mmCIF file of C-alpha atoms in Angstrom:
data_model
loop_
_atom_site.group_PDB
_atom_site.id
_atom_site.type_symbol
_atom_site.label_atom_id
_atom_site.label_comp_id
_atom_site.label_asym_id
_atom_site.label_seq_id
_atom_site.Cartn_x
_atom_site.Cartn_y
_atom_site.Cartn_z
ATOM 1 C CA MET A 5 0.040 -0.137 0.128
ATOM 2 C CA ILE A 6 0.968 3.674 -0.659
ATOM 3 C CA ASP A 7 -0.992 6.263 1.158
ATOM 4 C CA VAL A 8 -2.410 8.233 -1.773
ATOM 5 C CA SER A 9 -6.079 9.175 -3.093
ATOM 6 C CA ARG A 10 -7.842 7.241 -5.378
ATOM 7 C CA LEU A 11 -7.691 10.053 -7.768
ATOM 8 C CA SER A 12 -4.523 11.815 -8.170
ATOM 9 C CA LEU A 13 -3.045 14.885 -9.958
ATOM 10 C CA GLY A 14 -0.705 14.662 -12.838
ATOM 11 C CA CYS A 15 1.062 17.982 -12.964
ATOM 12 C CA ALA A 16 2.523 17.799 -16.330
ATOM 13 C CA PRO A 17 -0.286 20.085 -17.769
ATOM 14 C CA LEU A 18 0.506 22.768 -15.226
ATOM 15 C CA ALA A 19 3.728 23.253 -17.041
ATOM 16 C CA ASN A 20 2.228 24.460 -20.369
ATOM 17 C CA LEU A 21 1.740 21.052 -21.776
ATOM 18 C CA TYR A 22 0.570 21.838 -25.435
ATOM 19 C CA THR A 23 -0.802 25.102 -24.421
ATOM 20 C CA ALA A 24 0.311 27.900 -21.900
ATOM 21 C CA VAL A 25 -1.243 27.910 -18.191
ATOM 22 C CA SER A 26 -0.600 30.887 -16.131
ATOM 23 C CA PRO A 27 0.956 30.593 -12.779
ATOM 24 C CA GLU A 28 -2.376 31.770 -11.288
ATOM 25 C CA GLN A 29 -4.399 29.056 -12.870
ATOM 26 C CA ALA A 30 -1.895 26.225 -11.717
ATOM 27 C CA ASP A 31 -2.091 27.675 -8.317
ATOM 28 C CA ALA A 32 -5.859 27.540 -8.540
ATOM 29 C CA THR A 33 -5.826 23.906 -10.183
ATOM 30 C CA ILE A 34 -3.841 22.469 -7.383
ATOM 31 C CA ARG A 35 -5.743 24.149 -4.575
ATOM 32 C CA ALA A 36 -9.062 23.045 -6.094
ATOM 33 C CA ALA A 37 -7.693 19.564 -6.444
ATOM 34 C CA LEU A 38 -6.916 19.568 -2.670
ATOM 35 C CA ALA A 39 -10.416 21.136 -1.782
ATOM 36 C CA ALA A 40 -11.956 18.133 -3.949
ATOM 37 C CA GLY A 41 -10.301 15.360 -1.691
ATOM 38 C CA ILE A 42 -7.161 14.833 -4.067
ATOM 39 C CA THR A 43 -4.092 14.431 -1.903
ATOM 40 C CA TYR A 44 -1.545 12.873 -4.281
ATOM 41 C CA PHE A 45 0.402 14.990 -6.866
ATOM 42 C CA ASP A 46 2.818 13.648 -9.430
ATOM 43 C CA THR A 47 5.605 15.825 -11.344
ATOM 44 C CA ALA A 48 8.934 15.411 -12.857
ATOM 45 C CA PRO A 49 11.955 17.581 -13.816
ATOM 46 C CA HIS A 50 11.062 16.712 -17.563
ATOM 47 C CA TYR A 51 7.574 18.327 -17.463
ATOM 48 C CA GLY A 52 8.255 21.842 -18.844
ATOM 49 C CA ALA A 53 12.012 21.853 -18.206
ATOM 50 C CA GLY A 54 11.354 22.151 -14.479
ATOM 51 C CA LEU A 55 8.266 24.297 -14.671
ATOM 52 C CA SER A 56 5.842 21.716 -13.134
ATOM 53 C CA GLU A 57 8.099 21.284 -10.169
ATOM 54 C CA ILE A 58 8.296 24.946 -9.711
ATOM 55 C CA ARG A 59 4.515 25.599 -9.906
ATOM 56 C CA THR A 60 3.534 22.307 -7.940
ATOM 57 C CA GLY A 61 6.061 23.391 -5.209
ATOM 58 C CA ALA A 62 5.001 26.832 -5.037
ATOM 59 C CA VAL A 63 1.647 25.840 -3.524
ATOM 60 C CA LEU A 64 2.469 22.742 -1.755
ATOM 61 C CA SER A 65 5.430 24.212 0.137
ATOM 62 C CA THR A 66 3.036 26.427 1.849
ATOM 63 C CA LEU A 67 0.918 23.786 3.093
ATOM 64 C CA PRO A 68 1.021 21.478 6.142
ATOM 65 C CA ARG A 69 3.400 18.759 5.117
ATOM 66 C CA GLU A 70 0.971 15.904 6.194
ATOM 67 C CA SER A 71 -1.715 17.224 4.201
ATOM 68 C CA PHE A 72 -0.341 15.826 0.605
ATOM 69 C CA ARG A 73 1.649 13.280 -1.010
ATOM 70 C CA LEU A 74 4.090 14.216 -3.747
ATOM 71 C CA SER A 75 6.146 12.095 -6.187
ATOM 72 C CA THR A 76 8.872 13.361 -8.500
ATOM 73 C CA LYS A 77 11.183 11.524 -10.923
ATOM 74 C CA VAL A 78 14.901 11.028 -11.287
ATOM 75 C CA GLY A 79 17.085 9.987 -14.239
ATOM 76 C CA ARG A 80 16.831 13.278 -16.492
ATOM 77 C CA LEU A 81 18.995 16.200 -15.791
ATOM 78 C CA LEU A 82 18.226 19.682 -16.730
ATOM 79 C CA LYS A 83 20.856 21.347 -19.055
ATOM 80 C CA PRO A 84 21.308 24.572 -20.804
ATOM 81 C CA GLY A 85 19.684 24.765 -24.265
ATOM 82 C CA ALA A 86 16.555 24.543 -26.090
ATOM 83 C CA PRO A 87 14.209 21.538 -25.280
ATOM 84 C CA ARG A 88 14.133 18.870 -27.938
ATOM 85 C CA HIS A 89 11.151 17.504 -29.528
ATOM 86 C CA ASN A 90 9.135 19.947 -27.039
ATOM 87 C CA ILE A 91 5.420 19.443 -26.297
ATOM 88 C CA PHE A 92 5.413 22.164 -23.927
ATOM 89 C CA ASP A 93 4.971 25.627 -24.766
ATOM 90 C CA ASP A 94 6.953 28.728 -23.313
ATOM 91 C CA VAL A 95 9.274 26.935 -20.879
ATOM 92 C CA PRO A 96 12.793 27.694 -19.593
ATOM 93 C CA ASP A 97 15.555 27.272 -22.080
ATOM 94 C CA LEU A 98 16.629 23.940 -20.814
ATOM 95 C CA HIS A 99 16.548 20.338 -22.104
ATOM 96 C CA SER A 100 16.410 16.999 -20.097
ATOM 97 C CA SER A 101 19.069 14.620 -20.663
ATOM 98 C CA PHE A 102 19.061 10.947 -19.530
ATOM 99 C CA ASP A 103 21.511 10.223 -16.752
ATOM 100 C CA PHE A 104 20.750 6.937 -14.647
ATOM 101 C CA THR A 105 24.393 7.005 -12.813
ATOM 102 C CA ALA A 106 24.489 7.083 -9.083
ATOM 103 C CA ASP A 107 25.897 10.698 -9.284
ATOM 104 C CA GLY A 108 23.316 11.715 -11.812
ATOM 105 C CA ILE A 109 20.237 10.566 -9.572
ATOM 106 C CA ARG A 110 21.661 12.139 -6.634
ATOM 107 C CA ARG A 111 21.890 15.451 -8.732
ATOM 108 C CA SER A 112 18.454 15.068 -10.053
ATOM 109 C CA LEU A 113 16.805 14.758 -6.642
ATOM 110 C CA GLU A 114 18.763 17.860 -5.325
ATOM 111 C CA ALA A 115 17.829 20.034 -8.073
ATOM 112 C CA SER A 116 14.114 18.766 -7.803
ATOM 113 C CA LEU A 117 13.904 19.645 -4.101
ATOM 114 C CA ASP A 118 15.256 23.092 -4.736
ATOM 115 C CA ARG A 119 12.765 23.598 -7.476
ATOM 116 C CA LEU A 120 10.117 22.346 -5.219
ATOM 117 C CA GLY A 121 11.197 24.407 -2.189
ATOM 118 C CA LEU A 122 10.768 21.289 -0.096
ATOM 119 C CA ASP A 123 13.162 19.077 2.042
ATOM 120 C CA ARG A 124 11.684 15.770 0.801
ATOM 121 C CA VAL A 125 9.115 14.132 -1.452
ATOM 122 C CA ASP A 126 7.256 11.132 -0.549
ATOM 123 C CA LEU A 127 7.785 8.891 -3.508
ATOM 124 C CA VAL A 128 10.786 8.944 -6.104
ATOM 125 C CA TYR A 129 10.371 7.297 -9.466
ATOM 126 C CA VAL A 130 12.913 6.449 -12.011
ATOM 127 C CA HIS A 131 11.939 7.969 -15.076
ATOM 128 C CA ASP A 132 11.731 5.917 -18.493
ATOM 129 C CA PRO A 133 14.832 3.961 -18.218
ATOM 130 C CA ASP A 134 13.749 1.960 -21.266
ATOM 131 C CA ASP A 135 17.046 1.987 -23.138
ATOM 132 C CA GLN A 136 19.620 1.900 -20.034
ATOM 133 C CA MET A 137 17.881 -0.638 -17.985
ATOM 134 C CA ASP A 138 21.152 -2.287 -16.900
ATOM 135 C CA LEU A 139 22.546 0.889 -15.887
ATOM 136 C CA ALA A 140 19.246 2.075 -13.953
ATOM 137 C CA LEU A 141 19.218 -1.369 -12.062
ATOM 138 C CA ASP A 142 22.936 -1.473 -11.224
ATOM 139 C CA GLU A 143 23.049 2.432 -10.198
ATOM 140 C CA ALA A 144 20.080 4.311 -10.031
ATOM 141 C CA PHE A 145 17.814 2.058 -8.080
ATOM 142 C CA PRO A 146 20.539 1.126 -5.211
ATOM 143 C CA VAL A 147 20.500 4.986 -4.619
ATOM 144 C CA LEU A 148 16.856 5.093 -4.250
ATOM 145 C CA ARG A 149 17.027 1.831 -1.718
ATOM 146 C CA GLN A 150 19.588 3.736 0.190
ATOM 147 C CA TRP A 151 17.431 6.860 0.493
ATOM 148 C CA ARG A 152 14.406 4.756 1.476
ATOM 149 C CA ASP A 153 16.471 2.886 4.231
ATOM 150 C CA GLU A 154 17.630 6.236 5.405
ATOM 151 C CA GLY A 155 14.192 7.852 5.276
ATOM 152 C CA VAL A 156 15.131 10.383 2.815
ATOM 153 C CA VAL A 157 12.184 9.218 0.729
ATOM 154 C CA GLY A 158 8.958 7.338 1.920
ATOM 155 C CA ALA A 159 8.899 4.980 -1.156
ATOM 156 C CA ILE A 160 10.710 4.224 -4.257
ATOM 157 C CA GLY A 161 9.459 3.070 -7.813
ATOM 158 C CA ALA A 162 9.741 3.473 -11.481
ATOM 159 C CA GLY A 163 7.336 5.347 -14.038
ATOM 160 C CA MET A 164 7.258 4.328 -17.597
ATOM 161 C CA ASN A 165 4.962 4.053 -20.702
ATOM 162 C CA HIS A 166 5.594 0.495 -21.208
ATOM 163 C CA ALA A 167 4.742 -2.445 -18.914
ATOM 164 C CA ALA A 168 7.204 -5.188 -19.884
ATOM 165 C CA PRO A 169 10.239 -3.348 -18.613
ATOM 166 C CA LEU A 170 8.184 -2.208 -15.390
ATOM 167 C CA ALA A 171 7.904 -5.836 -14.662
ATOM 168 C CA ARG A 172 11.584 -6.527 -14.780
ATOM 169 C CA ILE A 173 11.944 -3.731 -12.354
ATOM 170 C CA ALA A 174 9.034 -4.955 -10.042
ATOM 171 C CA ARG A 175 11.220 -8.411 -10.159
ATOM 172 C CA GLU A 176 14.501 -7.280 -9.692
ATOM 173 C CA ALA A 177 14.664 -3.828 -7.914
ATOM 174 C CA ASP A 178 12.971 -4.139 -4.696
ATOM 175 C CA VAL A 179 10.466 -1.182 -5.373
ATOM 176 C CA ASP A 180 7.450 -0.006 -3.403
ATOM 177 C CA CYS A 181 5.295 0.600 -6.547
ATOM 178 C CA VAL A 182 5.170 1.281 -10.068
ATOM 179 C CA LEU A 183 3.848 4.074 -12.367
ATOM 180 C CA LEU A 184 2.289 2.681 -15.723
ATOM 181 C CA ALA A 185 1.271 5.358 -18.283
ATOM 182 C CA GLY A 186 -1.049 4.483 -21.151
ATOM 183 C CA GLU A 187 -0.766 0.552 -21.258
ATOM 184 C CA TYR A 188 -3.702 -0.219 -18.860
ATOM 185 C CA THR A 189 -6.817 1.682 -20.357
ATOM 186 C CA LEU A 190 -10.012 0.917 -22.245
ATOM 187 C CA LEU A 191 -7.972 0.890 -25.381
ATOM 188 C CA ASP A 192 -4.854 -1.048 -24.225
ATOM 189 C CA GLN A 193 -4.557 -3.524 -21.566
ATOM 190 C CA THR A 194 -0.998 -4.696 -22.469
ATOM 191 C CA GLY A 195 -0.228 -4.266 -18.634
ATOM 192 C CA LEU A 196 -2.468 -7.149 -17.747
ATOM 193 C CA GLU A 197 -0.271 -9.676 -19.696
ATOM 194 C CA GLU A 198 2.653 -9.761 -17.123
ATOM 195 C CA LEU A 199 2.927 -6.377 -14.958
ATOM 196 C CA LEU A 200 -0.515 -6.206 -13.089
ATOM 197 C CA PRO A 201 -0.602 -9.925 -12.162
ATOM 198 C CA LEU A 202 2.949 -9.744 -10.898
ATOM 199 C CA CYS A 203 2.091 -6.787 -8.950
ATOM 200 C CA ALA A 204 -1.039 -8.289 -7.587
ATOM 201 C CA ASP A 205 0.934 -11.444 -6.390
ATOM 202 C CA THR A 206 3.411 -9.349 -4.830
ATOM 203 C CA GLY A 207 1.540 -6.786 -3.326
ATOM 204 C CA THR A 208 3.227 -3.924 -5.237
ATOM 205 C CA PRO A 209 0.752 -1.138 -5.868
ATOM 206 C CA VAL A 210 0.229 0.140 -9.620
ATOM 207 C CA VAL A 211 -0.250 3.865 -10.261
ATOM 208 C CA ALA A 212 -2.335 3.897 -13.569
ATOM 209 C CA ALA A 213 -1.586 7.067 -15.521
ATOM 210 C CA ALA A 214 -2.360 8.108 -19.018
ATOM 211 C CA VAL A 215 -5.777 6.663 -18.797
ATOM 212 C CA PHE A 216 -7.058 8.801 -21.611
ATOM 213 C CA ASN A 217 -4.265 7.608 -24.019
ATOM 214 C CA SER A 218 -3.153 11.307 -24.131
ATOM 215 C CA GLY A 219 -6.628 12.323 -25.266
ATOM 216 C CA ILE A 220 -8.344 9.794 -27.497
ATOM 217 C CA LEU A 221 -10.511 8.403 -24.475
ATOM 218 C CA ALA A 222 -11.380 12.011 -23.486
ATOM 219 C CA ASP A 223 -12.593 13.104 -26.760
ATOM 220 C CA PRO A 224 -12.295 10.704 -29.898
ATOM 221 C CA SER A 225 -12.299 13.576 -32.311
ATOM 222 C CA ASP A 226 -10.914 13.529 -35.842
ATOM 223 C CA ASN A 227 -7.758 15.244 -34.381
ATOM 224 C CA ALA A 228 -7.541 12.902 -31.069
ATOM 225 C CA THR A 229 -3.962 11.856 -30.225
ATOM 226 C CA PHE A 230 -3.051 8.338 -28.974
ATOM 227 C CA PHE A 231 0.712 8.459 -27.109
ATOM 228 C CA TYR A 232 1.189 11.882 -28.216
ATOM 229 C CA SER A 233 0.570 11.348 -31.958
ATOM 230 C CA PRO A 234 -2.328 11.405 -34.299
ATOM 231 C CA ALA A 235 -4.575 8.563 -33.172
ATOM 232 C CA PRO A 236 -4.590 5.633 -35.811
ATOM 233 C CA ALA A 237 -7.793 5.122 -37.721
ATOM 234 C CA ASP A 238 -8.463 1.694 -36.190
ATOM 235 C CA LEU A 239 -8.144 2.982 -32.675
ATOM 236 C CA LEU A 240 -10.224 6.089 -33.292
ATOM 237 C CA ASP A 241 -12.941 3.640 -34.593
ATOM 238 C CA LYS A 242 -12.579 1.567 -31.483
ATOM 239 C CA ALA A 243 -12.644 4.526 -29.031
ATOM 240 C CA ARG A 244 -15.854 5.775 -30.904
ATOM 241 C CA ARG A 245 -17.466 2.313 -30.650
ATOM 242 C CA ILE A 246 -16.632 2.381 -26.953
ATOM 243 C CA GLN A 247 -17.927 5.955 -26.524
ATOM 244 C CA ALA A 248 -21.239 4.862 -28.180
ATOM 245 C CA VAL A 249 -21.729 1.955 -25.809
ATOM 246 C CA CYS A 250 -20.972 4.357 -22.939
ATOM 247 C CA ALA A 251 -23.640 6.691 -24.283
ATOM 248 C CA ARG A 252 -26.274 3.938 -24.149
ATOM 249 C CA HIS A 253 -25.522 3.934 -20.480
ATOM 250 C CA ASP A 254 -25.804 7.493 -20.073
ATOM 251 C CA VAL A 255 -22.027 7.243 -18.915
ATOM 252 C CA PRO A 256 -19.471 9.719 -20.391
ATOM 253 C CA LEU A 257 -16.516 8.120 -22.076
ATOM 254 C CA ALA A 258 -14.096 9.870 -19.819
ATOM 255 C CA ALA A 259 -15.724 8.453 -16.709
ATOM 256 C CA ALA A 260 -15.344 4.911 -18.020
ATOM 257 C CA ALA A 261 -11.849 5.568 -18.934
ATOM 258 C CA MET A 262 -11.002 7.076 -15.496
ATOM 259 C CA GLN A 263 -12.753 4.230 -13.467
ATOM 260 C CA PHE A 264 -11.829 1.339 -15.653
ATOM 261 C CA PRO A 265 -8.334 0.709 -14.307
ATOM 262 C CA LEU A 266 -9.500 0.354 -10.672
ATOM 263 C CA GLY A 267 -11.291 -2.892 -11.495
ATOM 264 C CA HIS A 268 -7.771 -4.660 -11.113
ATOM 265 C CA PRO A 269 -6.653 -5.295 -7.572
ATOM 266 C CA ALA A 270 -3.249 -4.063 -8.122
ATOM 267 C CA VAL A 271 -4.077 -0.447 -9.119
ATOM 268 C CA GLU A 272 -3.975 1.722 -6.119
ATOM 269 C CA THR A 273 -4.544 5.087 -7.705
ATOM 270 C CA VAL A 274 -5.590 6.766 -11.153
ATOM 271 C CA LEU A 275 -3.290 9.673 -12.089
ATOM 272 C CA VAL A 276 -5.010 12.375 -14.229
ATOM 273 C CA GLY A 277 -3.476 15.353 -15.723
ATOM 274 C CA MET A 278 -5.700 18.417 -15.206
ATOM 275 C CA ARG A 279 -5.120 21.975 -15.807
ATOM 276 C CA SER A 280 -7.893 24.013 -14.401
ATOM 277 C CA PRO A 281 -10.076 24.124 -11.707
ATOM 278 C CA GLU A 282 -13.042 23.665 -13.987
ATOM 279 C CA GLU A 283 -11.177 20.289 -15.053
ATOM 280 C CA ILE A 284 -10.865 19.374 -11.340
ATOM 281 C CA SER A 285 -14.486 19.707 -10.973
ATOM 282 C CA ALA A 286 -15.664 17.792 -13.933
ATOM 283 C CA ASN A 287 -13.175 14.730 -13.659
ATOM 284 C CA THR A 288 -13.734 14.413 -9.797
ATOM 285 C CA ALA A 289 -17.585 14.511 -10.286
ATOM 286 C CA MET A 290 -17.158 11.638 -13.232
ATOM 287 C CA PHE A 291 -14.836 9.760 -11.088
ATOM 288 C CA ALA A 292 -17.479 9.518 -8.186
ATOM 289 C CA ARG A 293 -20.092 8.333 -10.677
ATOM 290 C CA THR A 294 -21.623 4.866 -9.904
ATOM 291 C CA LEU A 295 -21.199 3.011 -13.278
ATOM 292 C CA PRO A 296 -23.784 0.199 -14.026
ATOM 293 C CA ASP A 297 -22.405 -3.320 -14.376
ATOM 294 C CA ASP A 298 -24.264 -3.470 -17.721
ATOM 295 C CA LEU A 299 -21.814 -1.074 -19.079
ATOM 296 C CA TRP A 300 -18.859 -3.306 -18.863
ATOM 297 C CA LEU A 301 -20.901 -6.507 -19.800
ATOM 298 C CA GLU A 302 -21.861 -4.706 -22.994
ATOM 299 C CA LEU A 303 -18.354 -3.601 -23.737
ATOM 300 C CA LYS A 304 -17.160 -7.242 -23.467
ATOM 301 C CA SER A 305 -20.154 -8.600 -25.542
ATOM 302 C CA GLU A 306 -19.508 -5.923 -28.402
ATOM 303 C CA GLY A 307 -15.921 -7.195 -28.257
ATOM 304 C CA LEU A 308 -14.320 -3.950 -27.088
ATOM 305 C CA LEU A 309 -12.911 -5.425 -23.855
ATOM 306 C CA PRO A 310 -11.665 -9.114 -23.508
ATOM 307 C CA ASN A 311 -13.870 -11.179 -21.473
ATOM 308 C CA HIS A 312 -10.914 -11.989 -18.899
ATOM 309 C CA VAL A 313 -10.219 -8.113 -18.120
ATOM 310 C CA PRO A 314 -11.433 -7.292 -14.526
ATOM 311 C CA THR A 315 -13.803 -4.303 -14.281
ATOM 312 C CA PRO A 316 -14.940 -2.179 -11.259
#
């Protein structure tokens, strides 16, 4: 178990993801989340070249420490120079560079704490070590385990877009939890192949992130995105068919997308990126809705969900 709210706030959108968000709006969004009962916030140096940490910390550092849980990520150091392949608008003139060495991991957390204005975070993830897994296992995770043993951080894990390498980390790195982004959703249940059953067996909580698959499960319009790229036609068609089933049960597609991961016993919280108090209000209301069992049964009968997939 990790002590987090069932719905949690991903703070990448507060760092001008795709479009600009004012500091005042970021502040208001975090405060609206707290007022709505959200107590877990996730950020990272990579989000807006440090801007997400700065804006998140500007609010949380003023609050009683026991009133929230905060995670950030290590493995990407910010260096001078324009961001590469940037999906964040109007951010500092910095780019993130992978560094999973022990020294890089220590420097990463030190810089994050400085941006956050805090002396500790509750949870630290190694961020996307896909192409440097051996280095991360040999150097990054031992540093995190040492921090956990010394009480520097409360829990450790890894945050990735792909379930297979996370399963290796769950087996080999003695982590407390894992964050899976985009591979346990209404459209993609890759995480069910190995990772989620493993985590259920070992009691390793899963943070289910990117449950809208970067947009398509919030609004499957012609310009919808899937994993931050234009959605393929077959997935767009499937998302619209799911949306049609949801409509027959008077359920917003976004509500089903947010609640679906909680059907698996390993999933501890659903992490949703939100950028305004209005989105906080709308999403918390949808998250709290009671969805009919017949919705999930029809999705399975229509072949839109496999029969063996657990549902809420």
